[in-house]
Coordinates of C-alpha atoms in Angstrom, one line a residue:
M1136 CA -30.4 -17.0 12.2
T1137 CA -30.4 -16.4 8.4
R1138 CA -32.6 -13.3 8.7
A1139 CA -30.2 -11.9 11.4
V1140 CA -27.2 -12.4 9.2
A1141 CA -28.9 -10.8 6.2
T1142 CA -29.8 -7.8 8.2
T1143 CA -26.2 -7.4 9.4
E1144 CA -25.0 -7.7 5.8
R1145 CA -27.1 -4.7 4.9
R1146 CA -25.8 -2.6 7.8
P1147 CA -24.5 0.7 6.4
M1148 CA -20.9 1.9 6.6
G1149 CA -19.9 4.4 9.3
L1150 CA -20.9 4.9 12.9
P1151 CA -24.6 5.3 13.9
G1152 CA -26.1 8.2 15.8
K1153 CA -25.1 11.7 16.7
P1154 CA -21.9 10.6 18.6
G1155 CA -20.8 8.7 15.5
L1156 CA -21.3 11.8 13.4
I1157 CA -19.3 13.9 15.8
C1158 CA -16.5 11.3 15.6
L1159 CA -16.5 11.3 11.8
V1160 CA -16.4 15.1 11.5
S1161 CA -13.7 15.3 14.1
L1162 CA -11.6 12.6 12.3
V1163 CA -11.9 14.4 9.0
L1164 CA -10.9 17.8 10.4
V1165 CA -8.0 16.5 12.5
A1166 CA -6.7 14.1 9.8
L1167 CA -6.8 16.7 7.0
T1168 CA -5.3 19.5 9.2
L1169 CA -2.4 17.2 10.3
R1170 CA -1.7 16.1 6.8
V1171 CA -1.9 19.4 5.1
G1172 CA 0.2 21.0 7.8
A1173 CA 2.8 18.3 7.6
S1174 CA 2.9 18.7 3.8
W1175 CA 3.5 22.4 4.1
W1176 CA 6.3 21.9 6.7
W1177 CA 8.0 19.2 4.5
Q1178 CA 7.8 21.4 1.4
H1179 CA 9.2 24.3 3.3
R1180 CA 12.0 22.1 4.7
L1181 CA 13.0 21.0 1.1
G1182 CA 13.5 24.6 0.0
D1183 CA 14.1 24.9 -3.7
Q1184 CA 14.3 21.1 -4.1
P1185 CA 10.9 19.9 -5.1
F1186 CA 11.3 16.2 -4.0
A1187 CA 13.3 14.1 -1.6
F1188 CA 12.8 10.9 -3.5
G1189 CA 13.8 10.1 -7.1
D1190 CA 10.5 8.2 -7.6
S1191 CA 8.6 11.4 -7.1
D1192 CA 10.2 13.1 -10.1
S1193 CA 9.2 10.2 -12.4
Y1194 CA 5.6 10.3 -11.3
W1195 CA 5.6 14.1 -11.8
H1196 CA 7.1 13.8 -15.3
L1197 CA 4.6 11.1 -16.4
A1198 CA 1.7 13.1 -15.1
R1199 CA 2.8 16.1 -17.1
D1200 CA 3.0 13.9 -20.3
L1201 CA -0.5 12.5 -19.7
A1202 CA -2.0 16.0 -19.1
H1203 CA -0.4 17.4 -22.2
G1204 CA -1.3 14.4 -24.4
E1205 CA 2.3 13.4 -25.0
P1206 CA 3.6 9.8 -25.3
Y1207 CA 3.6 8.1 -21.9
A1208 CA 7.4 7.6 -21.5
Y1209 CA 10.1 8.5 -19.0
G1210 CA 13.0 9.8 -20.9
T1211 CA 13.5 8.8 -24.5
R1212 CA 12.9 5.0 -24.5
L1213 CA 11.4 4.0 -21.1
R1214 CA 7.8 3.5 -22.2
V1215 CA 6.8 1.0 -19.5
F1216 CA 8.7 2.6 -16.6
R1217 CA 5.8 3.3 -14.2
A1218 CA 2.2 1.9 -13.9
P1219 CA -0.3 4.7 -14.8
G1220 CA -2.4 4.8 -11.7
Y1221 CA -0.7 7.6 -9.7
P1222 CA 0.3 9.7 -12.7
L1223 CA -3.3 9.7 -13.8
L1224 CA -4.4 11.1 -10.5
L1225 CA -1.7 13.8 -10.7
A1226 CA -2.4 14.7 -14.3
P1227 CA -5.3 17.1 -13.6
L1228 CA -2.9 19.3 -11.6
F1229 CA -1.2 20.2 -14.9
W1230 CA -4.5 21.4 -16.3
L1231 CA -4.4 24.1 -13.7
A1232 CA -0.9 25.3 -14.6
D1233 CA 2.0 24.2 -16.8
T1234 CA 4.1 23.8 -13.6
P1235 CA 1.8 23.4 -10.7
P1236 CA 3.1 23.8 -7.1
V1237 CA 4.2 20.5 -5.8
L1238 CA 2.3 21.4 -2.6
L1239 CA -0.9 20.8 -4.6
A1240 CA 0.1 17.2 -5.1
R1241 CA 0.8 16.8 -1.4
C1242 CA -2.7 18.3 -0.6
L1243 CA -4.2 15.8 -3.0
N1244 CA -2.4 13.1 -1.1
S1245 CA -3.8 14.5 2.1
V1246 CA -7.3 14.0 0.9
L1247 CA -6.4 10.4 -0.1
G1248 CA -5.0 10.0 3.4
V1249 CA -8.3 11.2 4.9
A1250 CA -10.1 8.6 2.7
A1251 CA -7.8 5.9 4.1
V1252 CA -8.7 7.1 7.7
L1253 CA -12.4 6.9 7.0
L1254 CA -12.1 3.4 5.4
C1255 CA -10.6 2.1 8.6
I1256 CA -14.0 2.5 10.3
P1257 CA -16.2 0.2 8.1
L1258 CA -13.3 -2.2 7.9
T1259 CA -13.3 -2.4 11.7
R1260 CA -17.0 -2.9 11.9
Q1261 CA -16.8 -5.8 9.5
L1262 CA -14.0 -7.3 11.5
L1263 CA -16.0 -7.1 14.7
R1264 CA -19.5 -7.9 13.4
D1265 CA -19.8 -10.8 15.9
E1266 CA -18.1 -8.8 18.8
P1267 CA -20.7 -6.3 20.2
E1268 CA -18.6 -5.8 23.3
L1269 CA -15.9 -4.1 21.1
S1270 CA -18.3 -1.5 19.7
A1271 CA -15.9 1.3 20.6
A1272 CA -13.2 -0.1 18.3
P1273 CA -14.3 1.4 14.9
C1274 CA -13.9 5.0 16.0
W1275 CA -10.7 4.3 17.8
S1276 CA -9.5 2.7 14.6
G1277 CA -10.1 5.9 12.8
W1278 CA -8.2 7.9 15.5
I1279 CA -5.2 5.5 15.3
A1280 CA -5.1 5.9 11.5
T1281 CA -5.4 9.7 11.9
L1282 CA -2.6 10.1 14.4
Y1283 CA -0.1 7.4 13.3
P1284 CA 3.0 9.2 12.0
G1285 CA 3.6 6.7 9.2
A1286 CA 0.1 7.3 7.8
I1287 CA 0.7 11.0 7.9
A1288 CA 4.0 10.6 6.1
M1289 CA 2.3 8.7 3.3
S1290 CA 0.2 11.8 2.6
V1291 CA 3.2 14.1 2.6
F1292 CA 5.5 12.4 0.1
V1293 CA 4.7 12.5 -3.6
L1294 CA 4.8 8.7 -3.8
S1295 CA 2.3 6.0 -4.9
E1296 CA 1.6 4.9 -1.3
A1297 CA -0.9 7.8 -0.9
P1298 CA -3.5 6.4 -3.4
F1299 CA -2.4 2.8 -2.8
A1300 CA -3.4 2.9 0.9
P1301 CA -7.1 3.6 0.4
C1302 CA -7.2 1.0 -2.4
L1303 CA -5.7 -1.6 -0.1
L1304 CA -8.2 -0.8 2.6
W1305 CA -11.1 -0.9 0.1
Q1306 CA -10.0 -4.3 -1.1
L1307 CA -9.7 -5.6 2.4
Y1308 CA -13.2 -4.3 3.2
C1309 CA -14.6 -6.1 0.1
H1310 CA -12.8 -9.3 1.3
Q1311 CA -14.3 -8.9 4.8
R1312 CA -17.8 -8.7 3.2
L1313 CA -17.1 -11.8 1.1
M1314 CA -15.9 -13.7 4.2
A1315 CA -19.0 -12.7 6.0
G1316 CA -21.2 -14.5 3.5
G1317 CA -21.5 -11.8 0.8
G1318 CA -22.4 -12.9 -2.7
S1319 CA -20.4 -12.9 -5.9
R1320 CA -20.5 -9.2 -6.3
W1321 CA -18.0 -8.9 -3.4
A1322 CA -15.7 -11.4 -5.1
L1323 CA -15.8 -9.2 -8.2
M1324 CA -15.1 -6.2 -6.1
V1325 CA -12.1 -7.8 -4.5
G1326 CA -10.6 -8.5 -7.9
A1327 CA -11.5 -5.1 -9.4
V1328 CA -10.1 -3.1 -6.6
G1329 CA -7.1 -5.4 -6.5
G1330 CA -6.5 -4.5 -10.2
L1331 CA -6.7 -0.8 -9.4
A1332 CA -4.2 -1.3 -6.6
V1333 CA -1.8 -3.0 -9.0
L1334 CA -2.1 -0.1 -11.5
I1335 CA -0.9 2.1 -8.7
R1336 CA 1.6 -0.3 -7.0
P1337 CA 2.7 -3.0 -9.5
S1338 CA 4.2 -5.1 -6.7
W1339 CA 0.6 -5.8 -5.5
L1340 CA 0.1 -8.1 -8.5
L1341 CA 0.2 -11.4 -6.5
F1342 CA -1.8 -10.2 -3.5
T1343 CA -5.2 -11.0 -5.0
P1344 CA -4.1 -14.6 -5.8
G1345 CA -3.0 -14.8 -2.2
V1346 CA -6.5 -13.7 -1.1
A1347 CA -8.0 -16.4 -3.3
L1348 CA -5.7 -19.0 -1.8
L1349 CA -6.8 -17.9 1.7
E1350 CA -10.4 -18.3 0.7
L1351 CA -9.7 -21.8 -0.6
L1352 CA -8.0 -22.9 2.6
R1353 CA -10.7 -21.4 4.7
S1354 CA -13.6 -23.0 2.8
R1355 CA -11.8 -26.4 2.2
L1356 CA -12.0 -26.1 -1.6
S1357 CA -15.8 -25.7 -1.8
A1358 CA -17.3 -25.2 -5.3
R1359 CA -18.7 -21.8 -4.3
T1360 CA -15.2 -20.6 -3.3
W1361 CA -13.8 -21.8 -6.6
L1362 CA -16.4 -19.6 -8.3
H1363 CA -15.5 -16.6 -6.2
C1364 CA -11.8 -17.1 -6.9
A1365 CA -12.6 -17.2 -10.7
L1366 CA -14.6 -14.0 -10.4
M1367 CA -11.8 -12.3 -8.6
G1368 CA -9.4 -13.2 -11.4
V1369 CA -11.8 -12.1 -14.2
A1370 CA -12.5 -8.8 -12.5
M1371 CA -8.8 -8.1 -11.9
C1372 CA -7.9 -9.0 -15.5
L1373 CA -10.7 -6.7 -16.9
V1374 CA -9.5 -3.7 -14.9
M1375 CA -5.8 -4.3 -15.9
S1376 CA -6.5 -5.2 -19.6
P1377 CA -6.2 -1.6 -21.0
W1378 CA -2.7 -1.4 -19.6
W1379 CA -1.8 -4.8 -20.9
I1380 CA -3.1 -4.0 -24.4
R1381 CA -1.2 -0.7 -24.4
N1382 CA 2.0 -2.5 -23.3
Y1383 CA 1.7 -5.1 -26.0
R1384 CA 1.2 -2.4 -28.6
V1385 CA 4.4 -0.5 -27.6
T1386 CA 6.6 -3.5 -26.8
G1387 CA 5.2 -6.4 -28.8
R1388 CA 5.1 -8.5 -25.7
F1389 CA 2.8 -9.2 -22.7
V1390 CA 4.0 -7.0 -19.8
P1391 CA 1.7 -7.4 -16.8
T1392 CA 3.1 -4.5 -14.8
T1393 CA 6.3 -2.6 -15.8
L1394 CA 9.7 -3.2 -17.2
Q1395 CA 11.4 -2.2 -14.0
I1396 CA 11.4 -5.6 -12.4
G1397 CA 14.9 -6.4 -13.5
A1398 CA 16.4 -3.1 -12.1
S1399 CA 14.5 -3.5 -8.9
L1400 CA 15.6 -7.1 -8.5
M1401 CA 19.2 -6.2 -9.1
D1402 CA 18.9 -3.4 -6.6
G1403 CA 18.1 -6.0 -4.0
W1404 CA 20.4 -8.9 -5.2
S1405 CA 23.9 -7.9 -6.3
P1406 CA 27.4 -7.7 -4.9
Q1407 CA 26.8 -4.0 -4.0
A1408 CA 23.4 -4.6 -2.4
D1409 CA 23.0 -3.6 1.3
G1410 CA 19.2 -3.6 1.7
S1411 CA 18.7 0.0 0.8
S1412 CA 18.0 1.4 -2.7
N1413 CA 20.8 2.6 -4.9
M1414 CA 20.1 2.6 -8.6
D1415 CA 23.4 4.1 -9.6
F1416 CA 24.3 0.9 -11.4
V1417 CA 21.4 1.3 -13.9
D1418 CA 23.1 4.0 -16.0
R1419 CA 26.4 2.0 -16.1
E1420 CA 24.7 -1.2 -17.1
A1421 CA 22.6 0.6 -19.7
A1422 CA 25.7 2.1 -21.3
L1423 CA 27.4 -1.3 -21.5
F1424 CA 24.3 -2.9 -23.0
K1425 CA 23.8 -0.1 -25.5
E1426 CA 27.4 -0.6 -26.7
E1427 CA 26.7 -4.3 -27.2
Y1428 CA 23.6 -3.4 -29.2
R1429 CA 25.5 -1.1 -31.5
R1430 CA 28.3 -3.7 -32.1
E1431 CA 25.8 -6.3 -33.0
G1432 CA 23.7 -4.0 -35.1
R1433 CA 20.5 -4.7 -33.2
D1434 CA 17.3 -2.6 -33.4
M1435 CA 17.0 -0.3 -30.3
A1436 CA 13.2 -0.6 -30.4
D1437 CA 13.2 -3.6 -28.0
F1438 CA 16.0 -2.2 -25.8
E1439 CA 13.8 -1.7 -22.8
V1440 CA 12.5 -5.2 -22.8
R1441 CA 15.9 -6.8 -23.3
F1442 CA 17.5 -4.6 -20.7
N1443 CA 14.9 -5.6 -18.1
Q1444 CA 15.6 -9.3 -18.9
R1445 CA 19.3 -8.8 -18.7
L1446 CA 19.2 -7.2 -15.2
R1447 CA 16.7 -9.8 -14.0
D1448 CA 18.8 -12.7 -15.2
K1449 CA 22.0 -11.2 -13.6
A1450 CA 20.2 -10.7 -10.3
V1451 CA 18.8 -14.2 -10.2
A1452 CA 22.2 -15.7 -11.2
W1453 CA 23.9 -13.8 -8.4
A1454 CA 21.4 -15.1 -5.8
R1455 CA 21.8 -18.7 -7.0
E1456 CA 25.6 -18.4 -6.8
H1457 CA 25.5 -16.7 -3.4
P1458 CA 22.6 -18.2 -1.5
G1459 CA 24.1 -17.4 1.9
E1460 CA 24.6 -13.7 1.1
A1461 CA 21.1 -13.5 -0.4
A1462 CA 19.7 -15.0 2.9
R1463 CA 21.8 -12.5 4.9
L1464 CA 20.5 -9.6 2.8
G1465 CA 17.0 -10.9 3.4
A1466 CA 17.5 -10.7 7.2
V1467 CA 18.9 -7.2 6.8
K1468 CA 15.9 -6.1 4.7
F1469 CA 13.5 -7.6 7.2
A1470 CA 15.2 -5.6 10.0
R1471 CA 15.1 -2.4 7.9
M1472 CA 11.4 -2.8 7.1
W1473 CA 10.3 -3.4 10.7
S1474 CA 12.9 -1.2 12.5
P1475 CA 11.4 1.2 15.1
W1476 CA 13.1 4.1 13.4
P1477 CA 14.3 4.9 9.8
D1478 CA 17.8 4.3 8.6
S1479 CA 17.7 6.8 5.8
K1480 CA 19.0 10.3 6.4
K1481 CA 16.2 11.6 4.2
F1482 CA 13.8 11.3 7.1
G1483 CA 15.7 13.8 9.3
G1484 CA 17.7 13.6 12.4
A1485 CA 17.3 12.1 15.9
K1486 CA 14.1 14.1 16.6
M1487 CA 12.3 12.7 13.6
K1488 CA 13.5 9.2 14.4
L1489 CA 12.1 9.6 17.9
I1490 CA 8.7 10.6 16.5
V1491 CA 8.6 7.6 14.2
A1492 CA 9.6 5.2 17.0
C1493 CA 7.0 6.7 19.4
G1494 CA 4.3 6.2 16.9
Y1495 CA 5.4 2.7 15.8
V1496 CA 6.3 0.9 19.0
P1497 CA 3.0 1.5 20.9
L1498 CA 1.0 0.7 17.7
A1499 CA 2.9 -2.5 17.2
A1500 CA 2.2 -3.5 20.9
L1501 CA -1.6 -2.8 20.4
I1502 CA -1.6 -4.9 17.2
V1503 CA 0.0 -7.8 19.0
T1504 CA -2.7 -7.4 21.8
G1505 CA -5.5 -7.3 19.3
M1506 CA -4.2 -10.2 17.3
W1507 CA -4.1 -12.3 20.4
R1508 CA -7.6 -11.2 21.4
L1509 CA -9.0 -12.2 17.9
R1510 CA -6.5 -15.0 17.1
R1511 CA -9.3 -17.5 16.3
S1512 CA -10.9 -15.4 13.6
W1513 CA -10.0 -15.9 9.9
R1514 CA -11.1 -12.3 9.4
T1515 CA -8.3 -11.1 11.7
W1516 CA -5.6 -13.0 9.8
A1517 CA -7.0 -11.6 6.5
L1518 CA -6.0 -8.2 7.8
A1519 CA -2.5 -9.4 8.5
L1520 CA -2.1 -10.7 5.0
P1521 CA -0.8 -7.4 3.6
A1522 CA 2.0 -7.4 6.2
L1523 CA 2.9 -10.9 5.4
Y1524 CA 2.8 -10.3 1.7
L1525 CA 4.8 -7.0 1.7
T1526 CA 7.4 -8.5 4.1
S1527 CA 7.9 -11.5 1.8
L1528 CA 8.3 -9.1 -1.2
H1529 CA 10.8 -6.8 0.5
V1530 CA 13.1 -9.4 1.8
V1531 CA 13.9 -10.0 -1.9
F1532 CA 13.6 -6.4 -3.2
V1533 CA 15.0 -3.4 -1.4
S1534 CA 13.4 -2.4 2.0
S1535 CA 12.7 0.5 4.3
I1536 CA 10.1 1.5 6.8
R1537 CA 8.3 3.2 3.8
Y1538 CA 7.1 -0.2 2.6
R1539 CA 5.4 -1.3 5.9
Q1540 CA 3.1 1.8 6.2
P1541 CA 0.2 0.5 4.1
A1542 CA 0.3 -2.8 6.1
M1543 CA 0.3 -0.9 9.4
L1544 CA -2.9 1.0 8.3
A1545 CA -4.5 -2.4 7.4
L1546 CA -3.8 -3.5 11.0
A1547 CA -5.3 -0.3 12.5
P1548 CA -8.6 -2.2 13.2
V1549 CA -6.7 -4.9 15.1
A1550 CA -4.8 -2.2 17.0
A1551 CA -8.1 -0.6 18.0
V1552 CA -9.2 -3.9 19.4
G1553 CA -6.0 -4.0 21.4
W1554 CA -6.7 -0.5 22.7
V1555 CA -10.3 -1.3 23.8
T1556 CA -9.1 -4.5 25.4
L1557 CA -6.4 -2.6 27.3
L1558 CA -9.0 0.0 28.5
R1559 CA -11.3 -2.7 29.7
H1560 CA -8.4 -4.4 31.5
L1561 CA -7.4 -1.2 33.2
R1562 CA -11.0 -0.8 34.4
G1563 CA -11.0 -4.2 35.9
G1564 CA -13.0 -5.9 33.2
Q1565 CA -15.9 -3.4 33.4
R1566 CA -18.1 -2.9 30.4
P1567 CA -17.2 0.2 28.3
T1568 CA -18.6 3.5 29.3
P1569 CA -20.8 5.5 26.9
S1570 CA -17.9 7.7 25.9
E1571 CA -15.7 4.6 25.2
R1572 CA -18.5 3.1 23.1
D1573 CA -18.7 6.3 21.1
G1574 CA -15.0 6.4 20.5
G1575 CA -14.4 9.4 22.9
P1576 CA -11.9 9.7 25.6
A1577 CA -12.3 7.4 28.5

């Protein structure tokens, strides 16, 4: 038994044999073509406007600063405005030209999207290592990730979801290897990749501790698991330590992620909050706070830190004084995040909403089917952890369908199980055909 487990642990990533190679090549070609084509269409649709989202402009600005060796700051005083992960990826584009075409960034995102597609395959194989009758699922998982409209959209917009998605899937893969009996190196990898993910999406900060908690619950607090959890924490801290040191140097304080927590929290908790993002209040609040600073003769060097604290305290105070309204907003945000179609006009008209719904509803049904099929497996619930985490986060902060997309990709392996289960049911419980096992059409 031990020897069999060890052999399985050394099993290579990917799909075996010629059919698997054909599947992989087809996935890469189709996924890249769809994403680059969608990027070109979106850029053409925007016309002279480079971006549809305000976040994109800040990433672009910071990437330019990094490429040109200028201070890492957005505007004059916002020195801890964005985590550096995504701007670092965009920075080489500014070595090619002073003002590179935004389409180049979208093409880079398309490559990252293909990486996410390919990572779904080994992730599915790890999930189903004890389910040989579901051998068709890994390739189907890749096709689901390739064709899902939400995954394509993540590669189109100049937003941090593009690099975050493969990091998330990589971390989940490392966690699956750890759950399958992998050694301490996989615990280190879970923490290290989690740290990379936080440097791209700061909101991911508490996910790795959540993984550690799941491991402790699963193992009933064994000494080995305590060691693994400690290794996760050490690796995550080591990866993030350069950012922490830099933040301490520029602010004189420990800042684990960014100084946008206060603004983001007030965006979600305030008298004007409706579940969507509207940062118009920031300039108004900043002007009032600067006036207070001038009257009191304070040093403007710590303005960014103090302003973040002020907005955070105002948001928390409002939520405490209006718990019913905060709860109602939480329900609204939940509905926005998991709505079949987008509420924002930025995503287009009825046709675009129909495309989003047609991609989301069947996938959600397959995920439910797959979850039921594998409901007794801890490994299955580990893949649902991103959805639970992101939902918990965005019933507090602002919400939209944008924030569910990485979690949907994480559940693509489960959806593939649902699809294979459905195919077998339609065939009257027969074993999969050779084409089904290879991930081809039934």
